[in-house]
Short mmCIF file of N, CA and C in Angstrom, two decimals:
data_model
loop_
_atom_site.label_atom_id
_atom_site.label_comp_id
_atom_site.label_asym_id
_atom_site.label_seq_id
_atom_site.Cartn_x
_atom_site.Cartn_y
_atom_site.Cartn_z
N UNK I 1 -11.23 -5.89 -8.43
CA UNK I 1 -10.14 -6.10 -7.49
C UNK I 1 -8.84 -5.61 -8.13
N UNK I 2 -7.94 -5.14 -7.42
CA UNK I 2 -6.63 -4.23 -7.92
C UNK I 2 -5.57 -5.59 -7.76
N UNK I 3 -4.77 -5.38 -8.38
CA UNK I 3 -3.85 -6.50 -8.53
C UNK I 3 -2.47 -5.55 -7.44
N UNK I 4 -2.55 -5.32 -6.60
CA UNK I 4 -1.52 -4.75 -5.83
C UNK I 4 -2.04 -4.87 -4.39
N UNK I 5 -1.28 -4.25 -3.29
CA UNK I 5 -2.12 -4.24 -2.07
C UNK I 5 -2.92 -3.22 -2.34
N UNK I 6 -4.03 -3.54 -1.05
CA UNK I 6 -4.86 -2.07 -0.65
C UNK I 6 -4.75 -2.17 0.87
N UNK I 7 -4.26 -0.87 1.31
CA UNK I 7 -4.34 -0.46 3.21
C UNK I 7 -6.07 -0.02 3.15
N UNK I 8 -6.41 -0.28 4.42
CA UNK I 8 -7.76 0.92 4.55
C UNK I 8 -6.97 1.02 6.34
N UNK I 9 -7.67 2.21 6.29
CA UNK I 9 -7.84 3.00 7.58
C UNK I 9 -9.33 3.00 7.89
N UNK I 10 -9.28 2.08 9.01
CA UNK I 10 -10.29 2.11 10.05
C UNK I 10 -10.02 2.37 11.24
N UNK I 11 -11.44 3.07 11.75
CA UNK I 11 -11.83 3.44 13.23
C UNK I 11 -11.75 2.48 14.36
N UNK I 12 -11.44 2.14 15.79
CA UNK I 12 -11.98 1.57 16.69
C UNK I 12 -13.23 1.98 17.35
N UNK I 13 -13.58 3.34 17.10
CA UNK I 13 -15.02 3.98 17.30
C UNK I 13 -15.53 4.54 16.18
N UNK I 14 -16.28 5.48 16.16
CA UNK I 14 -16.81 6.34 15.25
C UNK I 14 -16.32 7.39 14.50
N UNK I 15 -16.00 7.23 13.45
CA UNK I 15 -15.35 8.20 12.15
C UNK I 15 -15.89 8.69 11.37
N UNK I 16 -15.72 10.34 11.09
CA UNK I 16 -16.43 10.37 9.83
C UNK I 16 -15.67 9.82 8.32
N UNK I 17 -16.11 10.06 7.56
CA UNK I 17 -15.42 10.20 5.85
C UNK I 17 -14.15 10.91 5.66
N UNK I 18 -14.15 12.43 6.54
CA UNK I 18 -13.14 13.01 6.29
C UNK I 18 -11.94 12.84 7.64
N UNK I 19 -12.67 12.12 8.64
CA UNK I 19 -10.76 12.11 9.10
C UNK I 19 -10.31 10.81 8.57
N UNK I 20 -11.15 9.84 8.49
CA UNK I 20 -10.72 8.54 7.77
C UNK I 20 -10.13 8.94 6.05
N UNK I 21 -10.80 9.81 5.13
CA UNK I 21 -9.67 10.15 4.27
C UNK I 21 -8.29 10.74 4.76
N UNK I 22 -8.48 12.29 5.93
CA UNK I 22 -7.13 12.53 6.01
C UNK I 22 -6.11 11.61 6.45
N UNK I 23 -6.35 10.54 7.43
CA UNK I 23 -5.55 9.75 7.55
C UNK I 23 -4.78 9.13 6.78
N UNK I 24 -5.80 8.77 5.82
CA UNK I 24 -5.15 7.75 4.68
C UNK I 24 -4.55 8.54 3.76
N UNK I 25 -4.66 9.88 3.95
CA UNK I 25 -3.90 10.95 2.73
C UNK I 25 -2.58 11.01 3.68
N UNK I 26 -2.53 11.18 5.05
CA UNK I 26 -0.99 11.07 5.83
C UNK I 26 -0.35 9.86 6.09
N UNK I 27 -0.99 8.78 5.53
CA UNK I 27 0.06 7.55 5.55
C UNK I 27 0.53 7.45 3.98
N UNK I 28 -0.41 8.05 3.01
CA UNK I 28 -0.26 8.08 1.91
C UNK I 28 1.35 8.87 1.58
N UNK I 29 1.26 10.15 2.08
CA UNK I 29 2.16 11.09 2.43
C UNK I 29 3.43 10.61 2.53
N UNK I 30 3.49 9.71 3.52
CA UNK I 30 4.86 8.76 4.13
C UNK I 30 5.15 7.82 3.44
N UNK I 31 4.13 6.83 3.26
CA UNK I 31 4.93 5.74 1.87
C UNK I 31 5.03 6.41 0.41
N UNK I 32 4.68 7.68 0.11
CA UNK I 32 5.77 7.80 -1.43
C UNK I 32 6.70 8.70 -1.13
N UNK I 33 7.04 8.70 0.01
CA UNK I 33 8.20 9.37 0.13
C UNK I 33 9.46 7.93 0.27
N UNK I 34 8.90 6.90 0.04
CA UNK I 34 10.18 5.44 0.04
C UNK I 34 10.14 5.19 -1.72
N UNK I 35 11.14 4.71 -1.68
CA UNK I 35 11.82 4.81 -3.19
C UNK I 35 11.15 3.56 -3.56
N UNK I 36 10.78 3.50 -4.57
CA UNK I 36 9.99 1.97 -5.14
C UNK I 36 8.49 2.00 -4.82
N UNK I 37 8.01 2.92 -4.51
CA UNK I 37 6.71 2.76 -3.57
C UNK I 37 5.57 3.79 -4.22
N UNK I 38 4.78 3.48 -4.79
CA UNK I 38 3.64 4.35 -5.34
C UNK I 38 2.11 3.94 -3.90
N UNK I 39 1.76 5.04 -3.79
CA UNK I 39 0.17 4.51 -2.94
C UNK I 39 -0.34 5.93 -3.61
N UNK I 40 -1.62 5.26 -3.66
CA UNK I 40 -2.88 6.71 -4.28
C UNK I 40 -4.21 6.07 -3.64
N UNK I 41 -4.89 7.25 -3.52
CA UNK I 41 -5.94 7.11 -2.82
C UNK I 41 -6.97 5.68 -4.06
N UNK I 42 -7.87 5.34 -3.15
CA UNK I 42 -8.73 4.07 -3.98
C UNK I 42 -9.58 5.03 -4.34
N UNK I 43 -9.91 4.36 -6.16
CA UNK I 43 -11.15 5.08 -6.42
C UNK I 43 -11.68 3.51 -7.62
N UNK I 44 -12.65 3.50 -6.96
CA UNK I 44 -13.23 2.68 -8.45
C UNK I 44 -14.66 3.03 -9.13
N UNK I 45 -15.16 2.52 -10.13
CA UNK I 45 -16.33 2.98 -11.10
C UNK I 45 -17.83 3.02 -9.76
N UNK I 46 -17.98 4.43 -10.15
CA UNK I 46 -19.37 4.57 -9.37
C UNK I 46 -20.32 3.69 -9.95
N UNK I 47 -21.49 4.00 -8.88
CA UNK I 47 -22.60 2.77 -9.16
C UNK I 47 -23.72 3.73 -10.49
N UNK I 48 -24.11 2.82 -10.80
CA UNK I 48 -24.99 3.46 -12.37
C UNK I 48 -25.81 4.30 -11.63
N UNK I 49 -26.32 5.71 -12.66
CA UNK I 49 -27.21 6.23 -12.44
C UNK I 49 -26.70 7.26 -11.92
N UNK I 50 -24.58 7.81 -11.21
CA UNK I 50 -24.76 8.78 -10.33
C UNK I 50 -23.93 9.22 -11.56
N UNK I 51 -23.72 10.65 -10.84
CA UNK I 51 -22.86 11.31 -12.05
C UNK I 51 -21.32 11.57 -11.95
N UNK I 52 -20.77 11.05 -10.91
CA UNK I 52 -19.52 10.30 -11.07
C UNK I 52 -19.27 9.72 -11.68
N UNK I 53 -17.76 9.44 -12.39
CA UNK I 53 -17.37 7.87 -13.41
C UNK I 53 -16.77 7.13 -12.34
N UNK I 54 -16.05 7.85 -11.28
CA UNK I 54 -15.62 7.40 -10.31
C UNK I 54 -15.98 7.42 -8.92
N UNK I 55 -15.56 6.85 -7.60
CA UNK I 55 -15.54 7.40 -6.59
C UNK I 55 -14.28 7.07 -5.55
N UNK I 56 -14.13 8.18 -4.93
CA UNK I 56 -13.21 7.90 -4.08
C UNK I 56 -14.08 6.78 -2.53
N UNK I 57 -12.71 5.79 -2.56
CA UNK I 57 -13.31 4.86 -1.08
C UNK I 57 -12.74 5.58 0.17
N UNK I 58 -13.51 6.21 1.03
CA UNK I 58 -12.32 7.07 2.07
C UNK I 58 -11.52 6.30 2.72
N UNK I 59 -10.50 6.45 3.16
CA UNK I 59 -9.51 5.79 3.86
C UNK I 59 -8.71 4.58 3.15
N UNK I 60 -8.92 4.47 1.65
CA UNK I 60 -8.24 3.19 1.48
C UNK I 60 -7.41 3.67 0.75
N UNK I 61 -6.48 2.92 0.43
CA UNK I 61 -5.09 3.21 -0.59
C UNK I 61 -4.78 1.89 -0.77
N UNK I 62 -4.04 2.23 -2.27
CA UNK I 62 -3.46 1.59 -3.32
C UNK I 62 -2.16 1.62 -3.51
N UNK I 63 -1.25 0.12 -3.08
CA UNK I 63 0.14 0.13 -3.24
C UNK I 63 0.56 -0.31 -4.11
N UNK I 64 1.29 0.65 -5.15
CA UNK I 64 2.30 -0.77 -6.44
C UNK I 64 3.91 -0.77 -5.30
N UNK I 65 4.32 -1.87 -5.40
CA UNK I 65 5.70 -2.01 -4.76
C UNK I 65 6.09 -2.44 -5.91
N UNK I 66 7.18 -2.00 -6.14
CA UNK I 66 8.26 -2.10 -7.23
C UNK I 66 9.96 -2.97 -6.58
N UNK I 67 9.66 -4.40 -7.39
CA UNK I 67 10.97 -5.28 -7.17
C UNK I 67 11.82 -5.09 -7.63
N UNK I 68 11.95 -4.27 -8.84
CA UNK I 68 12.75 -4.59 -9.99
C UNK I 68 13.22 -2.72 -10.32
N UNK I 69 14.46 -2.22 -10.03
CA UNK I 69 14.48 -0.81 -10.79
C UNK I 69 14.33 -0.03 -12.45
N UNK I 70 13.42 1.00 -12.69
CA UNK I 70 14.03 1.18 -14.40
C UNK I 70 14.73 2.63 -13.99
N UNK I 71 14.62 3.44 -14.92
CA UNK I 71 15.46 4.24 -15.26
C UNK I 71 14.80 5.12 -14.23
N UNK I 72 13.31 5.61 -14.08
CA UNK I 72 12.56 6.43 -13.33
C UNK I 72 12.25 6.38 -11.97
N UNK I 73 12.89 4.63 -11.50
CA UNK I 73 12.20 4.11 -10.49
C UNK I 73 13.25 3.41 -9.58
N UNK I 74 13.36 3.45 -8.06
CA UNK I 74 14.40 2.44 -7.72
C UNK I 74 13.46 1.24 -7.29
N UNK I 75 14.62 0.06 -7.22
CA UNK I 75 13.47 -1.06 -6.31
C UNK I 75 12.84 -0.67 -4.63
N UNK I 76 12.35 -0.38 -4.04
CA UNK I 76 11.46 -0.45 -3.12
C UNK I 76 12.52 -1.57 -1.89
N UNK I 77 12.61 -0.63 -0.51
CA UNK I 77 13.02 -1.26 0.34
C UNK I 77 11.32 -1.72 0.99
N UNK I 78 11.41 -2.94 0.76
CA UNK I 78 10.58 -4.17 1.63
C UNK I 78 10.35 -3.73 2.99
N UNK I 79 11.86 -4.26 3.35
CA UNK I 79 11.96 -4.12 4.76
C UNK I 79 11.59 -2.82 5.41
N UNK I 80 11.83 -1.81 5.21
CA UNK I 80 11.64 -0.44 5.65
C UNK I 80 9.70 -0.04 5.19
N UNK I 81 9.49 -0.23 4.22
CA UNK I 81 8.04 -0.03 3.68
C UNK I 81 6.75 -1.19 4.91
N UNK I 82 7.61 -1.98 5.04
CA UNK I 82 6.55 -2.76 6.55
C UNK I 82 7.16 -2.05 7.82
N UNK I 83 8.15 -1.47 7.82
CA UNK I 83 8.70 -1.23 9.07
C UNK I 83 7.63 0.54 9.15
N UNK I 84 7.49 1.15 7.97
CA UNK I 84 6.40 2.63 8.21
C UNK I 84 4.98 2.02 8.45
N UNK I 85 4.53 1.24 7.86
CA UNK I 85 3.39 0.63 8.04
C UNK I 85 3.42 0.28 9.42
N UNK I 86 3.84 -0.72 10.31
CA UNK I 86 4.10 -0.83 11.83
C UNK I 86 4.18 0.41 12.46
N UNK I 87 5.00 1.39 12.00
CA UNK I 87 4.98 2.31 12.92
C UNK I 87 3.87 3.24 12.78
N UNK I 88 3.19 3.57 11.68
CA UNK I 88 2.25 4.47 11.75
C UNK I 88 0.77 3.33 12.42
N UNK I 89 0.81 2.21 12.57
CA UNK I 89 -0.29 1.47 13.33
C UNK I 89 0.18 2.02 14.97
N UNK I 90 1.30 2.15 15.50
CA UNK I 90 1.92 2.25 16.51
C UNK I 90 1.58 3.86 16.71
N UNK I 91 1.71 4.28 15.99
CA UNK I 91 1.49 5.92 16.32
C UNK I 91 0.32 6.35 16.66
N UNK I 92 -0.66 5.52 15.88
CA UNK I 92 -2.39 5.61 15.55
C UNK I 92 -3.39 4.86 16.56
N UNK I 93 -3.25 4.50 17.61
CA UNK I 93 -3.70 3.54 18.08
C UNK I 93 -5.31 3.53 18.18
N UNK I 94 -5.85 4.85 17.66
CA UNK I 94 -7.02 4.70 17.59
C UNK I 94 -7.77 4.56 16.82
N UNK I 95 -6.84 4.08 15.53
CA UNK I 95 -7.08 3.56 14.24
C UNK I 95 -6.32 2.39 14.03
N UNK I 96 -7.39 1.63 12.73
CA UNK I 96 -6.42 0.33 12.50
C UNK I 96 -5.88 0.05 10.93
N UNK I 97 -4.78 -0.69 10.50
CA UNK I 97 -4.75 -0.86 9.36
C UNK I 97 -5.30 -2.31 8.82
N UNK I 98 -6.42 -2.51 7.57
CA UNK I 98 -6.23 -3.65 7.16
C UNK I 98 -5.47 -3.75 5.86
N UNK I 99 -4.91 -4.93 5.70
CA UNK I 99 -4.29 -5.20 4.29
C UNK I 99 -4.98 -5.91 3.61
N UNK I 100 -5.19 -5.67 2.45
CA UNK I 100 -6.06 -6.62 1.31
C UNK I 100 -4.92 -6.96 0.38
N UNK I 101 -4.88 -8.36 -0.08
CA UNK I 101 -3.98 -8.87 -1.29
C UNK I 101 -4.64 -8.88 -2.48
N UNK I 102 -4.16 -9.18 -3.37
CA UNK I 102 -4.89 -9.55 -4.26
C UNK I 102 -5.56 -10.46 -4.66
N UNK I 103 -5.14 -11.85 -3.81
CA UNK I 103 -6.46 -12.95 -4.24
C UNK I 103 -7.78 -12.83 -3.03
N UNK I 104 -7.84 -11.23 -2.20
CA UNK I 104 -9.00 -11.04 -1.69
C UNK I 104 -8.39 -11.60 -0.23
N UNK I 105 -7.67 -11.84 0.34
CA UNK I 105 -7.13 -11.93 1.28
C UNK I 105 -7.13 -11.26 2.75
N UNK I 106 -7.62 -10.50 3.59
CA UNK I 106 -7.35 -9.47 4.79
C UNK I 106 -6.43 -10.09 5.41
N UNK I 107 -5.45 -9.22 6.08
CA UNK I 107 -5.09 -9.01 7.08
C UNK I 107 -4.95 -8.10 7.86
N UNK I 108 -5.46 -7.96 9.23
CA UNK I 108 -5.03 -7.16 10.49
C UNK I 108 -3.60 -6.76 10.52
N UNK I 109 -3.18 -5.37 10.15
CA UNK I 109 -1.57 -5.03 10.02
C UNK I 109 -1.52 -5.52 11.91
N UNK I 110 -2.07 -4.90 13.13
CA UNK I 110 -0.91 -5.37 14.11
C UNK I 110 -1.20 -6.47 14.31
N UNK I 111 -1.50 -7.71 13.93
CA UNK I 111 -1.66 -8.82 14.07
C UNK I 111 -0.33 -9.60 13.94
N UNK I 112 0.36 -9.09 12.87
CA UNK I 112 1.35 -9.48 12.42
C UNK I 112 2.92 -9.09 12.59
N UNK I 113 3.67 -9.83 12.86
CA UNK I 113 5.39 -9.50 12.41
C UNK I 113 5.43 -8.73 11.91
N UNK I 114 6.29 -7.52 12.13
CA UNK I 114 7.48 -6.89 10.87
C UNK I 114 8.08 -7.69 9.76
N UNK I 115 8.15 -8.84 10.50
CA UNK I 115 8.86 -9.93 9.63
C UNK I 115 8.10 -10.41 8.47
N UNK I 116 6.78 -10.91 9.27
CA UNK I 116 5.54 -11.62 8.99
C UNK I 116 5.29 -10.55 7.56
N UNK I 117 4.61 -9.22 7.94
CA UNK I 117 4.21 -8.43 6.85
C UNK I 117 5.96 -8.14 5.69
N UNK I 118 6.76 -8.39 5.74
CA UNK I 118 7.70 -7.94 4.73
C UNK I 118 8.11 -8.78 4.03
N UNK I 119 7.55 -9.99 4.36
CA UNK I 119 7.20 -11.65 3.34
C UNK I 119 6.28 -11.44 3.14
N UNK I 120 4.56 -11.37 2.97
CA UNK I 120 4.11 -10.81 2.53
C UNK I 120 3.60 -9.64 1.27
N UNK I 121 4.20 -8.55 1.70
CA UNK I 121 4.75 -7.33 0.71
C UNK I 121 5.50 -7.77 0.01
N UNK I 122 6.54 -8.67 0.01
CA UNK I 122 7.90 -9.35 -1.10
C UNK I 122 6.74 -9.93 -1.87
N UNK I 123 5.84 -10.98 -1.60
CA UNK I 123 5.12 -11.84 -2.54
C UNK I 123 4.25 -11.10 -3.18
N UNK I 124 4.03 -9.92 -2.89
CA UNK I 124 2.62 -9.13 -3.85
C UNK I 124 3.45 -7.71 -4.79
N UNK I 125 5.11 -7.65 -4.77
CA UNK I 125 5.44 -6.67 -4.98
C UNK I 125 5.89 -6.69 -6.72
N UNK I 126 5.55 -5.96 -8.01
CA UNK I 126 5.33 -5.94 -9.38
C UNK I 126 6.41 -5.37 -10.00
N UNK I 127 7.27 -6.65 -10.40
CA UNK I 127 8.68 -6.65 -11.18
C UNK I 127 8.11 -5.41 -12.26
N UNK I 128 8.89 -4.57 -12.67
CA UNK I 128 8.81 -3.56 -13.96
C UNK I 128 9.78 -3.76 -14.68
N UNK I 129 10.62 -4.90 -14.78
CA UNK I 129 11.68 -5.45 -15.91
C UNK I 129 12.06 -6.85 -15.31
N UNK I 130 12.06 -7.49 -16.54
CA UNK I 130 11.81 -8.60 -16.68
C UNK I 130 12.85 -9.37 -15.03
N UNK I 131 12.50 -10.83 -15.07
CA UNK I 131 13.36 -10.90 -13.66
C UNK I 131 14.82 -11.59 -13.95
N UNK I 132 15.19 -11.46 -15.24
CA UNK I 132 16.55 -12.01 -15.42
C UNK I 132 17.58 -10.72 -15.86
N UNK I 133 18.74 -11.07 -15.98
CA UNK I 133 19.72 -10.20 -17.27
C UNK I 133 19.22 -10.22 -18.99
N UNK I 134 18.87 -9.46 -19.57
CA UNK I 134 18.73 -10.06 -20.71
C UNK I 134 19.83 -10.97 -21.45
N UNK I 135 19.89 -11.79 -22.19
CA UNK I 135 21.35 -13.26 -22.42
C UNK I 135 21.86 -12.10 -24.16
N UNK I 136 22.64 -11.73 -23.84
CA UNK I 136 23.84 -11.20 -25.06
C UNK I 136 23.41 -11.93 -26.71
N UNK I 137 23.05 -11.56 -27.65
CA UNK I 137 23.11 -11.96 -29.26
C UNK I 137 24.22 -11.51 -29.54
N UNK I 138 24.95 -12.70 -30.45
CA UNK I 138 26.12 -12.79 -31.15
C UNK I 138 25.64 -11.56 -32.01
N UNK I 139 26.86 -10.68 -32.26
CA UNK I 139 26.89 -9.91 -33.20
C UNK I 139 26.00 -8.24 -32.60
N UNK I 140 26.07 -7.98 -31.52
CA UNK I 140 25.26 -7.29 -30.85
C UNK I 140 25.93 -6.34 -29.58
#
């Protein structure tokens, strides 16, 4: 299990492998284009015996949301990162998004608030510096 979200792109009918990857490569597309926001396609350890180390899962993706800015990275607008997610469910209607958390969790993206999902995304999103000021040493 990934310690970040995972989207999948599912069908309401019948899909193959490859429009269910391209999909998830064009939502992929749109959330790293938001500042704070990494998604990459899912891949985890193939099953023994094939000659993959890996495999790709079609249609799913992998979000780090970033709370915290460093030098390479800004913090991640919340609000706007559920607000592309809503709209590309809205655009897609013949596809659906689920969200997976990390303690194994689903949710149905249109099930939910804008609101609903950007509390959510705030609670699963991975500080990259610490969450205070660092406190000043005398002599420093």
């Amino acid at each position: 299990m990934t310690d970040g979200l995972i989207l999948r792109v599912a069908s309401y009918g019948p899909a193959s492998d490859e429009e269910l990857a391209e999909q998830a490569r064009h939502l992929k597309d749109h959330l790293n284009q938001l500042p704070g926001v990494e998604a990459m396609e899912l891949v985890e350890a193939a099953k023994p015996g094939t000659r993959d180390s890996a495999s790709m899962i079609f249609g799913a993706l992998t979000l780090a949301i970033f709370s915290y800015p460093t030098a390479k990275r800004a913090a991640a607008d919340i609000r706007h990162l559920a607000e592309v997610i809503k709209r590309y469910q809205e655009r897609n209607k013949g596809k659906r998004l689920r969200m997976s958390l990390p303690d194994g969790t689903e949710i149905e993206v249109r099930d939910v608030s804008e609101k609903t999902l950007t509390e959510v995304i705030k609670s699963v999103s991975v500080p990259r510096q610490g969450t205070g000021v660092p406190e000043k040493v005398d002599g420093e």
